[in-house]
Coordinates of C-alpha atoms in Angstrom, one line a residue:
Chain A
M1 CA 63.9 -64.1 84.8
N2 CA 64.5 -63.4 81.1
V3 CA 67.9 -61.8 80.3
L4 CA 66.3 -59.7 77.6
S5 CA 62.7 -59.1 76.7
L6 CA 61.3 -56.8 74.0
R7 CA 57.6 -56.0 74.2
N8 CA 55.9 -54.4 71.2
V9 CA 59.0 -52.4 70.4
T10 CA 58.5 -49.8 67.6
V11 CA 61.3 -47.6 66.5
E12 CA 60.9 -44.8 64.0
Y13 CA 63.4 -42.5 62.3
R14 CA 62.0 -39.0 61.7
E15 CA 63.4 -36.5 59.4
W16 CA 62.1 -33.1 58.4
R17 CA 62.0 -32.8 54.6
G18 CA 61.1 -29.2 53.9
F19 CA 57.9 -28.8 55.8
K20 CA 57.0 -32.4 55.8
L21 CA 57.9 -34.8 58.5
S22 CA 58.9 -38.2 57.1
R23 CA 58.8 -41.2 59.3
L24 CA 60.6 -44.4 58.6
R25 CA 59.4 -47.3 60.8
A26 CA 62.6 -49.4 61.4
L27 CA 61.1 -51.8 63.9
D28 CA 57.4 -52.5 64.0
H29 CA 55.9 -54.1 67.2
V30 CA 58.8 -56.4 67.8
S31 CA 58.4 -58.8 70.7
F32 CA 60.7 -61.6 71.8
S33 CA 62.7 -62.7 74.8
L34 CA 65.9 -64.5 75.6
E35 CA 66.3 -66.8 78.6
K36 CA 69.5 -67.2 80.5
G37 CA 72.2 -68.8 78.4
E38 CA 70.0 -69.1 75.3
R39 CA 71.6 -68.7 71.9
V40 CA 69.4 -66.8 69.4
A41 CA 70.0 -65.5 65.9
V42 CA 68.2 -62.6 64.3
I43 CA 68.3 -63.0 60.5
G44 CA 67.4 -60.3 58.0
E45 CA 68.5 -58.5 54.9
S46 CA 70.0 -55.0 54.9
G47 CA 67.4 -52.6 56.0
A48 CA 65.4 -55.1 57.9
G49 CA 66.2 -53.3 61.2
K50 CA 69.0 -55.5 62.6
T51 CA 71.3 -52.6 63.5
T52 CA 68.3 -50.6 64.9
L53 CA 67.5 -53.6 67.0
I54 CA 71.0 -53.7 68.5
K55 CA 71.0 -50.0 69.2
T56 CA 67.7 -50.2 70.9
I57 CA 68.8 -53.0 73.1
L58 CA 72.0 -51.2 74.0
G59 CA 70.0 -48.2 75.2
L60 CA 71.0 -45.9 72.4
L61 CA 67.8 -45.5 70.6
R62 CA 64.5 -44.8 72.4
P63 CA 61.5 -46.7 70.9
V64 CA 58.4 -44.7 70.2
E65 CA 56.4 -47.5 71.6
G66 CA 57.0 -50.6 73.7
K67 CA 59.4 -51.7 76.4
V68 CA 63.0 -53.1 76.4
L69 CA 63.6 -55.1 79.5
V70 CA 67.2 -56.0 80.3
L71 CA 67.4 -58.3 83.3
G72 CA 63.9 -57.3 84.2
T73 CA 64.5 -53.5 84.1
D74 CA 62.9 -51.3 81.6
I75 CA 66.0 -49.4 80.4
Y76 CA 64.2 -46.5 78.8
K77 CA 62.5 -45.8 82.2
L78 CA 65.9 -45.0 83.6
P79 CA 67.4 -41.6 83.0
K80 CA 70.0 -41.7 80.2
K81 CA 72.9 -41.3 82.5
K82 CA 71.9 -44.3 84.7
R83 CA 71.1 -46.6 81.8
H84 CA 74.7 -48.1 81.8
I85 CA 74.1 -49.6 85.3
V86 CA 71.9 -52.2 83.5
T87 CA 73.4 -52.1 80.0
V88 CA 76.9 -52.8 81.3
K89 CA 75.7 -56.4 81.6
I90 CA 75.4 -56.5 77.9
G91 CA 78.6 -57.3 76.0
Y92 CA 78.8 -56.1 72.4
V93 CA 81.0 -57.4 69.5
P94 CA 80.8 -55.2 66.5
Q95 CA 81.1 -56.0 62.8
S96 CA 84.3 -54.6 61.5
P97 CA 87.1 -55.0 64.1
G98 CA 89.3 -52.6 62.3
K99 CA 86.9 -49.7 62.8
A100 CA 85.9 -50.5 66.3
L101 CA 89.3 -50.2 67.9
N102 CA 90.9 -46.8 68.5
P103 CA 94.2 -47.0 66.5
K104 CA 95.9 -44.6 69.0
L105 CA 95.2 -46.6 72.1
K106 CA 97.0 -49.7 73.3
V107 CA 94.9 -52.8 73.6
K108 CA 95.1 -52.6 77.4
T109 CA 93.7 -49.1 77.5
T110 CA 90.9 -50.1 75.2
L111 CA 89.9 -53.0 77.5
L112 CA 90.3 -50.9 80.7
E113 CA 88.0 -48.3 79.3
A114 CA 85.2 -50.8 79.2
L115 CA 85.6 -51.1 83.0
E116 CA 85.6 -47.4 83.7
K117 CA 82.0 -47.2 84.8
S118 CA 82.0 -50.5 86.7
K119 CA 83.7 -49.0 89.8
V120 CA 86.3 -51.8 90.2
S121 CA 89.7 -51.2 91.7
E122 CA 92.6 -50.8 89.3
E123 CA 94.0 -54.1 90.4
E124 CA 90.8 -55.9 89.9
A125 CA 90.4 -54.2 86.5
L126 CA 93.8 -55.4 85.3
K127 CA 93.1 -58.9 86.6
R128 CA 89.8 -59.0 84.7
V129 CA 91.4 -57.7 81.5
E130 CA 94.1 -60.4 81.6
E131 CA 91.6 -63.0 82.3
A132 CA 89.5 -62.0 79.3
I133 CA 92.6 -62.0 77.1
R134 CA 93.3 -65.5 78.1
L135 CA 89.8 -66.6 77.5
V136 CA 90.0 -65.5 73.9
N137 CA 93.3 -67.5 73.5
L138 CA 95.6 -64.6 73.2
D139 CA 98.9 -64.0 75.0
P140 CA 98.8 -61.2 77.6
S141 CA 101.7 -59.6 75.7
V142 CA 99.1 -58.2 73.1
L143 CA 97.9 -55.8 75.8
E144 CA 100.9 -53.6 75.2
M145 CA 100.3 -53.6 71.4
Y146 CA 98.4 -51.2 69.1
P147 CA 95.5 -52.5 67.0
D148 CA 97.4 -52.1 63.7
Q149 CA 100.0 -54.6 64.9
L150 CA 97.3 -57.2 65.1
S151 CA 95.6 -59.3 62.4
G152 CA 91.9 -59.0 61.8
G153 CA 91.2 -62.2 63.6
M154 CA 93.3 -61.1 66.7
Q155 CA 91.4 -57.7 66.6
Q156 CA 88.1 -59.5 66.7
R157 CA 89.4 -61.6 69.6
I158 CA 90.3 -58.3 71.5
L159 CA 86.7 -57.1 70.9
I160 CA 85.3 -60.3 72.2
A161 CA 87.5 -59.9 75.2
R162 CA 86.2 -56.4 75.6
S163 CA 82.7 -57.7 75.6
L164 CA 83.6 -60.1 78.4
V165 CA 85.3 -57.9 81.0
N166 CA 82.1 -56.9 82.7
N167 CA 80.9 -60.6 83.1
P168 CA 78.0 -60.0 80.8
E169 CA 74.7 -61.9 81.0
L170 CA 74.1 -61.2 77.3
I171 CA 76.5 -60.8 74.4
L172 CA 75.3 -59.0 71.3
L173 CA 77.1 -60.2 68.2
D174 CA 76.7 -57.9 65.2
E175 CA 77.8 -60.0 62.2
P176 CA 80.9 -61.0 64.2
T177 CA 82.6 -62.8 61.3
S178 CA 81.5 -61.1 58.2
A179 CA 84.7 -59.0 57.9
L180 CA 87.0 -62.0 58.5
D181 CA 88.5 -64.7 56.3
V182 CA 86.9 -68.1 56.3
S183 CA 89.7 -69.8 58.3
T184 CA 89.6 -67.0 60.9
Q185 CA 85.8 -67.2 60.9
A186 CA 86.0 -70.8 61.9
Q187 CA 88.3 -70.0 64.7
I188 CA 86.0 -67.2 66.0
I189 CA 82.9 -69.4 65.8
N190 CA 84.7 -72.1 67.7
L191 CA 86.0 -69.6 70.3
L192 CA 82.5 -68.1 70.8
N193 CA 81.1 -71.5 71.4
I194 CA 83.8 -72.4 74.0
I195 CA 83.1 -69.1 75.8
H196 CA 79.4 -69.9 75.8
E197 CA 80.1 -73.3 77.2
K198 CA 82.3 -71.9 80.0
L199 CA 80.5 -68.7 81.0
K200 CA 76.9 -69.4 79.7
P201 CA 76.0 -65.9 78.7
A202 CA 73.0 -65.6 76.5
L203 CA 74.0 -64.9 72.9
L204 CA 72.1 -62.7 70.5
L205 CA 73.6 -63.0 67.0
V206 CA 72.5 -60.5 64.3
T207 CA 73.4 -61.7 60.8
H208 CA 72.3 -62.6 57.3
D209 CA 74.7 -65.5 57.2
L210 CA 72.6 -68.5 57.9
P211 CA 75.4 -71.1 57.9
V212 CA 77.2 -69.1 60.6
A213 CA 73.9 -68.8 62.6
Q214 CA 73.6 -72.5 62.4
Y215 CA 76.8 -72.8 64.6
L216 CA 76.1 -70.0 67.0
A217 CA 72.4 -70.2 67.6
D218 CA 69.6 -72.7 68.5
R219 CA 66.7 -70.5 67.8
V220 CA 66.2 -68.1 64.8
I221 CA 64.1 -65.0 64.5
V222 CA 63.6 -63.7 61.0
L223 CA 63.2 -60.0 60.7
Y224 CA 61.7 -58.6 57.5
R225 CA 61.2 -54.9 57.0
G226 CA 61.1 -54.3 60.7
R227 CA 58.7 -57.1 61.6
I228 CA 59.2 -60.5 62.9
V229 CA 57.9 -62.8 60.2
E230 CA 59.1 -66.2 61.4
E231 CA 60.5 -67.8 64.5
N232 CA 61.7 -71.3 64.9
T233 CA 64.6 -73.6 65.9
I234 CA 67.3 -73.4 63.4
D235 CA 66.9 -77.0 62.1
E236 CA 63.2 -76.7 61.7
L237 CA 63.6 -73.3 59.9
I238 CA 66.0 -74.8 57.4
R239 CA 63.7 -77.8 56.9
N240 CA 60.5 -75.9 56.6
P241 CA 60.9 -72.2 55.9
Q242 CA 57.6 -70.2 55.8
H243 CA 58.4 -66.7 54.6
S244 CA 59.6 -66.0 51.0
Y245 CA 62.7 -64.2 52.2
T246 CA 63.7 -67.2 54.3
R247 CA 63.1 -69.5 51.4
L248 CA 65.2 -67.4 49.1
L249 CA 68.0 -67.2 51.7
I250 CA 68.1 -71.0 52.2
E251 CA 68.0 -71.7 48.5
S252 CA 71.0 -69.5 47.9
Y253 CA 73.1 -71.7 50.1
L254 CA 72.0 -75.1 48.8
Chain B
M1 CA 89.9 -72.8 22.7
V2 CA 91.0 -69.2 22.8
L3 CA 92.9 -67.9 25.8
A4 CA 91.4 -64.7 27.0
V5 CA 94.1 -64.1 29.5
E6 CA 97.5 -65.6 29.8
V7 CA 99.7 -64.8 32.7
E8 CA 103.3 -66.0 32.6
N9 CA 105.7 -65.9 35.5
L10 CA 104.1 -62.7 36.9
S11 CA 105.4 -61.1 40.0
V12 CA 103.9 -57.9 41.4
G13 CA 105.3 -56.1 44.4
Y14 CA 104.9 -52.8 46.2
V15 CA 107.8 -50.5 46.9
D16 CA 108.1 -48.1 49.8
E17 CA 110.5 -45.2 49.3
G18 CA 114.1 -46.4 49.3
E19 CA 113.2 -49.9 50.5
E20 CA 113.1 -53.2 48.7
A21 CA 110.0 -54.3 47.0
L22 CA 107.6 -56.5 48.9
W23 CA 106.3 -59.1 46.5
A24 CA 102.5 -59.8 46.8
V25 CA 102.4 -62.0 43.7
R26 CA 105.4 -64.3 43.1
G27 CA 105.8 -65.9 39.7
V28 CA 102.2 -66.8 38.9
N29 CA 101.2 -68.7 35.8
L30 CA 97.5 -68.6 34.8
K31 CA 95.5 -69.4 31.7
V32 CA 91.9 -68.2 31.4
L33 CA 89.8 -69.6 28.6
E34 CA 87.5 -67.3 26.7
G35 CA 83.9 -67.4 27.9
S36 CA 84.8 -69.3 31.1
I37 CA 84.3 -68.3 34.7
H38 CA 87.6 -68.5 36.4
C39 CA 87.8 -68.1 40.1
I40 CA 90.8 -67.1 42.2
V41 CA 90.3 -68.2 45.7
G42 CA 92.4 -67.5 48.8
E43 CA 92.5 -65.7 52.1
S44 CA 93.2 -61.9 52.4
G45 CA 96.8 -61.1 51.8
C46 CA 97.3 -63.9 49.4
G47 CA 97.8 -61.6 46.4
K48 CA 94.5 -62.4 44.6
S49 CA 93.4 -58.8 44.4
T50 CA 96.8 -57.7 43.3
L51 CA 96.8 -60.3 40.5
G52 CA 93.3 -59.1 39.4
K53 CA 94.4 -55.5 39.3
A54 CA 97.5 -56.4 37.3
I55 CA 95.2 -58.1 34.7
V56 CA 93.0 -55.0 34.4
G57 CA 95.9 -52.6 34.6
I58 CA 94.9 -50.6 37.7
L59 CA 97.8 -51.2 40.0
P60 CA 98.7 -48.3 42.2
P61 CA 101.8 -46.2 41.3
H62 CA 104.0 -47.7 43.9
A63 CA 103.6 -51.2 42.4
V64 CA 106.3 -52.9 40.5
I65 CA 105.6 -55.6 38.0
K66 CA 107.6 -58.2 36.1
G67 CA 106.5 -61.1 33.8
V68 CA 104.1 -61.3 31.0
I69 CA 100.3 -60.8 30.7
K70 CA 98.6 -61.4 27.4
I71 CA 95.0 -60.4 26.7
F72 CA 93.7 -62.3 23.7
G73 CA 97.3 -63.0 22.6
E74 CA 98.4 -59.4 22.9
K75 CA 101.0 -58.5 25.5
V76 CA 99.8 -55.8 27.9
V77 CA 102.7 -56.5 30.3
D78 CA 106.1 -57.5 28.9
G79 CA 108.9 -57.6 31.4
D80 CA 108.5 -54.4 33.4
K81 CA 106.8 -52.6 30.5
T82 CA 103.1 -52.1 30.6
L83 CA 100.8 -51.4 27.6
Y84 CA 97.4 -51.3 29.1
H85 CA 95.9 -48.5 27.0
K86 CA 94.4 -50.9 24.4
S87 CA 92.7 -53.2 27.0
R88 CA 91.9 -51.2 30.1
G89 CA 88.3 -50.2 30.3
K90 CA 87.6 -51.5 26.7
L91 CA 88.4 -55.2 26.7
V92 CA 88.8 -55.6 30.4
T93 CA 86.8 -54.0 33.1
F94 CA 86.7 -54.2 36.8
I95 CA 84.0 -54.7 39.4
P96 CA 85.5 -53.5 42.7
Q97 CA 85.0 -54.9 46.2
N98 CA 83.6 -51.6 47.4
P99 CA 80.8 -50.4 45.1
A100 CA 81.1 -46.8 46.3
K101 CA 84.5 -46.7 44.5
A102 CA 82.9 -47.5 41.1
L103 CA 80.3 -44.6 41.2
N104 CA 80.7 -40.9 40.9
P105 CA 78.8 -39.4 43.9
Y106 CA 77.9 -36.2 42.0
L107 CA 76.3 -37.7 38.9
R108 CA 72.9 -39.3 38.5
I109 CA 73.1 -43.0 37.7
G110 CA 71.6 -42.5 34.3
D111 CA 74.2 -39.9 33.4
Q112 CA 77.0 -42.1 34.6
F113 CA 75.8 -44.8 32.2
Y114 CA 75.5 -42.2 29.4
Y115 CA 79.1 -41.0 29.7
V116 CA 80.4 -44.5 29.6
M117 CA 78.3 -45.5 26.7
K118 CA 78.9 -42.3 24.8
S119 CA 82.7 -42.5 25.0
L120 CA 83.1 -46.1 24.1
R121 CA 80.0 -47.0 22.1
N122 CA 79.0 -43.6 20.8
Y123 CA 75.4 -43.9 22.0
D124 CA 73.1 -40.9 22.2
K125 CA 71.4 -40.2 25.5
R126 CA 68.1 -41.7 24.8
R127 CA 69.6 -45.0 23.7
A128 CA 72.1 -45.0 26.5
L129 CA 69.3 -44.6 29.1
E130 CA 67.3 -47.3 27.5
E131 CA 70.2 -49.6 27.5
A132 CA 71.1 -48.6 31.1
G133 CA 67.5 -49.4 32.1
K134 CA 67.9 -52.9 30.6
L135 CA 71.2 -53.4 32.4
L136 CA 69.8 -52.4 35.7
K137 CA 66.8 -54.7 35.2
L138 CA 69.3 -57.5 34.5
V139 CA 71.0 -56.9 37.9
G140 CA 67.7 -56.8 39.8
L141 CA 66.8 -53.1 39.8
P142 CA 63.8 -52.9 37.6
D143 CA 62.6 -49.4 38.6
T144 CA 63.5 -46.9 35.8
S145 CA 63.3 -44.0 38.3
Y146 CA 66.6 -45.3 39.7
L147 CA 68.3 -43.7 36.7
D148 CA 67.5 -40.3 38.1
K149 CA 69.0 -41.0 41.5
Y150 CA 72.4 -40.3 43.0
P151 CA 74.6 -43.2 44.3
H152 CA 74.1 -42.2 48.0
E153 CA 70.4 -42.8 47.6
F154 CA 71.0 -46.5 47.2
S155 CA 72.0 -49.1 49.8
G156 CA 75.4 -50.7 49.5
G157 CA 73.9 -53.8 47.9
M158 CA 72.1 -51.8 45.3
Q159 CA 75.2 -49.8 44.6
Q160 CA 77.1 -53.0 43.9
R161 CA 74.5 -54.1 41.5
I162 CA 74.8 -50.8 39.7
A163 CA 78.5 -51.2 39.6
I164 CA 78.2 -54.6 38.0
A165 CA 75.8 -53.2 35.4
M166 CA 78.2 -50.3 34.8
A167 CA 81.1 -52.7 34.2
L168 CA 79.0 -54.3 31.4
A169 CA 78.0 -51.1 29.9
N170 CA 80.8 -50.8 27.4
G171 CA 80.7 -54.3 26.1
A172 CA 83.8 -55.6 27.7
K173 CA 85.0 -59.1 26.9
I174 CA 86.7 -59.8 30.2
V175 CA 85.4 -58.8 33.6
V176 CA 87.5 -59.0 36.7
A177 CA 85.2 -59.1 39.7
D178 CA 86.9 -58.6 43.1
E179 CA 84.6 -60.2 45.7
P180 CA 81.6 -59.0 43.8
T181 CA 79.1 -60.5 46.3
S182 CA 80.7 -59.7 49.6
F183 CA 78.8 -56.4 50.0
L184 CA 75.5 -58.1 49.0
D185 CA 72.9 -59.6 51.2
A186 CA 73.3 -63.4 51.4
H187 CA 69.9 -64.1 49.7
L188 CA 71.0 -61.9 46.7
R189 CA 74.4 -63.4 46.2
L190 CA 73.3 -66.4 44.3
Q191 CA 71.2 -64.2 42.0
I192 CA 74.3 -62.1 41.2
L193 CA 76.4 -65.1 40.6
K194 CA 73.7 -66.6 38.4
L195 CA 73.6 -63.3 36.5
L196 CA 77.4 -63.4 35.9
D197 CA 76.9 -67.0 34.7
E198 CA 74.1 -66.0 32.3
L199 CA 76.1 -63.1 31.0
S200 CA 79.1 -65.3 30.5
E201 CA 77.1 -67.6 28.4
K202 CA 75.1 -65.1 26.4
L203 CA 77.8 -62.6 25.7
E204 CA 80.7 -65.1 25.8
L205 CA 82.0 -62.9 28.6
T206 CA 85.1 -64.1 30.4
V207 CA 84.7 -63.6 34.2
I208 CA 87.6 -63.7 36.5
M209 CA 86.1 -63.8 40.0
I210 CA 88.2 -63.2 43.0
T211 CA 86.8 -64.5 46.2
H212 CA 87.6 -66.1 49.6
D213 CA 84.4 -68.1 49.6
I214 CA 85.2 -71.4 47.9
L215 CA 81.7 -72.7 48.1
M216 CA 80.1 -69.6 46.6
A217 CA 82.7 -69.7 43.9
S218 CA 81.9 -73.3 43.1
K219 CA 78.3 -72.5 42.3
I220 CA 79.2 -71.0 38.9
C221 CA 82.9 -71.4 38.3
D222 CA 84.5 -73.6 35.7
H223 CA 88.1 -73.3 36.7
L224 CA 89.6 -72.7 40.1
S225 CA 93.0 -71.3 41.0
V226 CA 93.8 -71.4 44.7
M227 CA 96.3 -68.8 45.9
Y228 CA 98.3 -68.7 49.0
A229 CA 101.1 -66.2 49.9
G230 CA 101.4 -64.9 46.3
L231 CA 101.5 -68.4 44.7
V232 CA 99.0 -70.5 42.9
V233 CA 99.1 -73.6 44.9
E234 CA 96.4 -75.6 43.1
D235 CA 94.9 -75.1 39.7
G236 CA 92.3 -77.2 38.0
K237 CA 88.7 -77.8 37.1
C238 CA 86.4 -76.5 39.9
K239 CA 84.3 -79.6 40.2
E240 CA 87.4 -81.9 40.5
I241 CA 89.0 -79.7 43.1
L242 CA 85.8 -79.6 45.2
K243 CA 85.5 -83.4 45.0
N244 CA 89.1 -84.2 45.7
P245 CA 91.2 -81.3 46.9
L246 CA 94.9 -82.1 46.7
H247 CA 96.8 -79.2 48.3
P248 CA 96.5 -79.1 52.1
Y249 CA 95.6 -75.4 51.8
T250 CA 92.6 -76.2 49.5
K251 CA 91.6 -78.9 52.0
M252 CA 91.7 -76.4 54.8
L253 CA 89.6 -73.9 52.9
L254 CA 86.9 -76.6 52.4
K255 CA 87.1 -77.7 56.1
V256 CA 86.5 -74.2 57.6
V257 CA 83.5 -73.1 55.5
P258 CA 80.2 -73.6 57.3
V259 CA 77.7 -75.5 55.1
L260 CA 74.0 -75.1 55.6
G261 CA 72.2 -78.1 56.7
T262 CA 75.2 -80.1 57.9
R263 CA 76.7 -79.3 61.3
K264 CA 80.2 -80.8 60.7
K265 CA 82.8 -79.7 63.1
L266 CA 84.6 -76.6 61.9
E267 CA 88.4 -77.1 62.1
S268 CA 90.4 -74.3 63.7
Y269 CA 93.6 -73.8 61.7
V270 CA 95.8 -71.5 63.7
G271 CA 98.0 -68.9 62.0
E272 CA 97.7 -66.6 59.0
P273 CA 99.4 -66.2 55.6
P274 CA 103.0 -65.0 56.0
R275 CA 103.8 -61.3 56.1
L276 CA 105.3 -60.0 52.9
D277 CA 108.4 -58.9 54.7
E278 CA 108.9 -62.2 56.5
Y279 CA 108.6 -64.5 53.6
P280 CA 109.8 -68.0 54.4
K281 CA 112.5 -69.9 52.5
G282 CA 110.5 -73.1 52.1
C283 CA 106.8 -73.7 51.6
P284 CA 104.8 -70.7 52.9
F285 CA 102.0 -73.0 54.2
Y286 CA 104.5 -75.0 56.3
P287 CA 103.6 -73.5 59.7
R288 CA 99.9 -74.2 59.3
C289 CA 100.1 -77.5 57.3
P290 CA 98.9 -80.6 59.0
D291 CA 100.6 -82.9 56.4
R292 CA 104.0 -81.1 56.3
L293 CA 107.2 -83.0 55.6
E294 CA 110.7 -82.2 56.8
K295 CA 111.9 -80.9 53.5
C296 CA 108.9 -78.4 53.3
L297 CA 110.6 -76.1 55.8
N298 CA 113.6 -75.2 53.6
E299 CA 112.8 -76.3 50.1
K300 CA 110.2 -74.4 48.1
P301 CA 107.9 -76.9 46.4
P302 CA 107.8 -76.9 42.6
I303 CA 104.6 -77.3 40.6
F304 CA 103.6 -80.9 40.0
R305 CA 101.1 -82.1 37.4
V306 CA 98.7 -84.4 39.2
N307 CA 96.0 -86.0 37.0
G308 CA 95.6 -82.9 34.9
R309 CA 95.8 -80.6 37.8
L310 CA 98.7 -78.3 38.9
V311 CA 99.7 -78.6 42.6
S312 CA 102.5 -77.0 44.3
C313 CA 103.2 -79.4 47.2
W314 CA 106.0 -81.8 48.1
L315 CA 103.4 -84.5 49.0
Y316 CA 103.1 -85.2 45.3
G317 CA 106.9 -85.1 44.7
G318 CA 107.4 -88.8 44.6
E319 CA 105.4 -90.0 41.6
Y320 CA 104.3 -87.0 39.6
E321 CA 106.2 -85.0 37.0
R322 CA 107.3 -81.4 37.6
T323 CA 106.1 -78.7 35.2

């Protein structure tokens, strides 16, 4: 069974401007799927629909057309309040770690919150949180700290830990290293690969940074203005890009 | 060769009420040639943005400064005195990291160009808009209707391109660009860098580019200064440094950057630059350095001249002269 499968997904933003309804098609008949343990990157420029795609997969944005199947269940057929039963199996690592952590909550509280809907005992929850913290190579003492006491790299590790507490089948990575320094970026890339090796979750990386995608994905999907314009293995894509955006992107790195 | 910017023994710190200053830049020397592209590379918290702001003259009020900065031979910082009024905004302009900071949200783009050009070049509106249209075209926004729009109607990347055009609007001779491409899409970064390169050549513009991406920097830059913990640890011609980095920190920067098309192993260097309030006695890179010596722990390395390059590392203490 596929971990994630999108079938003809179309997402539109609608806005009333005076008496005129304007529609912006952010995703246009997007179809792809991820198998268990697969590592896939979605590449695209700003406005290509990358963030919309993530929101749609997380069950936060209903498509006007098409299906989003997470572990075989069409999440938008479930009532809104029940969607989390499926989406809890998706871990999510956001772009800027500084903005994604509540500065007034201890790291421990932040991590435990992620388990609130999972109906696990308090003991089990604490055990999982500590396990996740060790997996990201942090000392459990950080659990008692506040986000501003931690560096950007450590904050990102906390967010990776948060994405792991529910034993996810799929982890969504939204530009996980773009807000980090290069040396921290290398640490996070290596860490994500070690985690993938150990737990084998499927990874869906969303980025415009092709060199990073090279380390975190085997297959690449190129999104351009809401459509999939190219799909290939990463090596083949670099060797033989088809779309003009892909070519431009590759040239800028050579 | 004319020196556009000369920085001598400059320290910049930040003071909190009643407390001692925390020094973000610690005794830096820098020489920037006119018409060159000079990159300052380092991780966050290394003092590169502070140094850039000191050159432009836009340090926050709680900053303290000592040392000398000369712009085309004229002192703008002398000891703790600052005399920026002749250079700031006229000779030297700034492209900020966050483009939203460079643009007034309540004015149309065309008007913003007009006000800049009217005050410094005395252009009338028609001429200013014409010029602005050309500048926008240069930075990849060829649509003249953009001049009638407000900043919020543009994406972050477009805003940054407008900010770059705006920095050039008054005919500045020196542009300090603080991570000018980090808000841009990857496929547009090279275009912007090439644009800066072109402008540098055409207008003899001196570009001081602050970045953490050493490979991006290397695409256009002539001279490289690598900063760590408020110090310039390696300084020399960009090509030479890329080919043969000398300081262990420079080596680290090159080993951690992913390169497209090669899947070399990325090294994990643990640790971060030291905090300003816990500055070490010896070499600040000591805790992370794979080649550290015993004396590095307690003795601060002086700057050695190694084959025309300046390197602040004890590894070169044996055979090379101190500066």
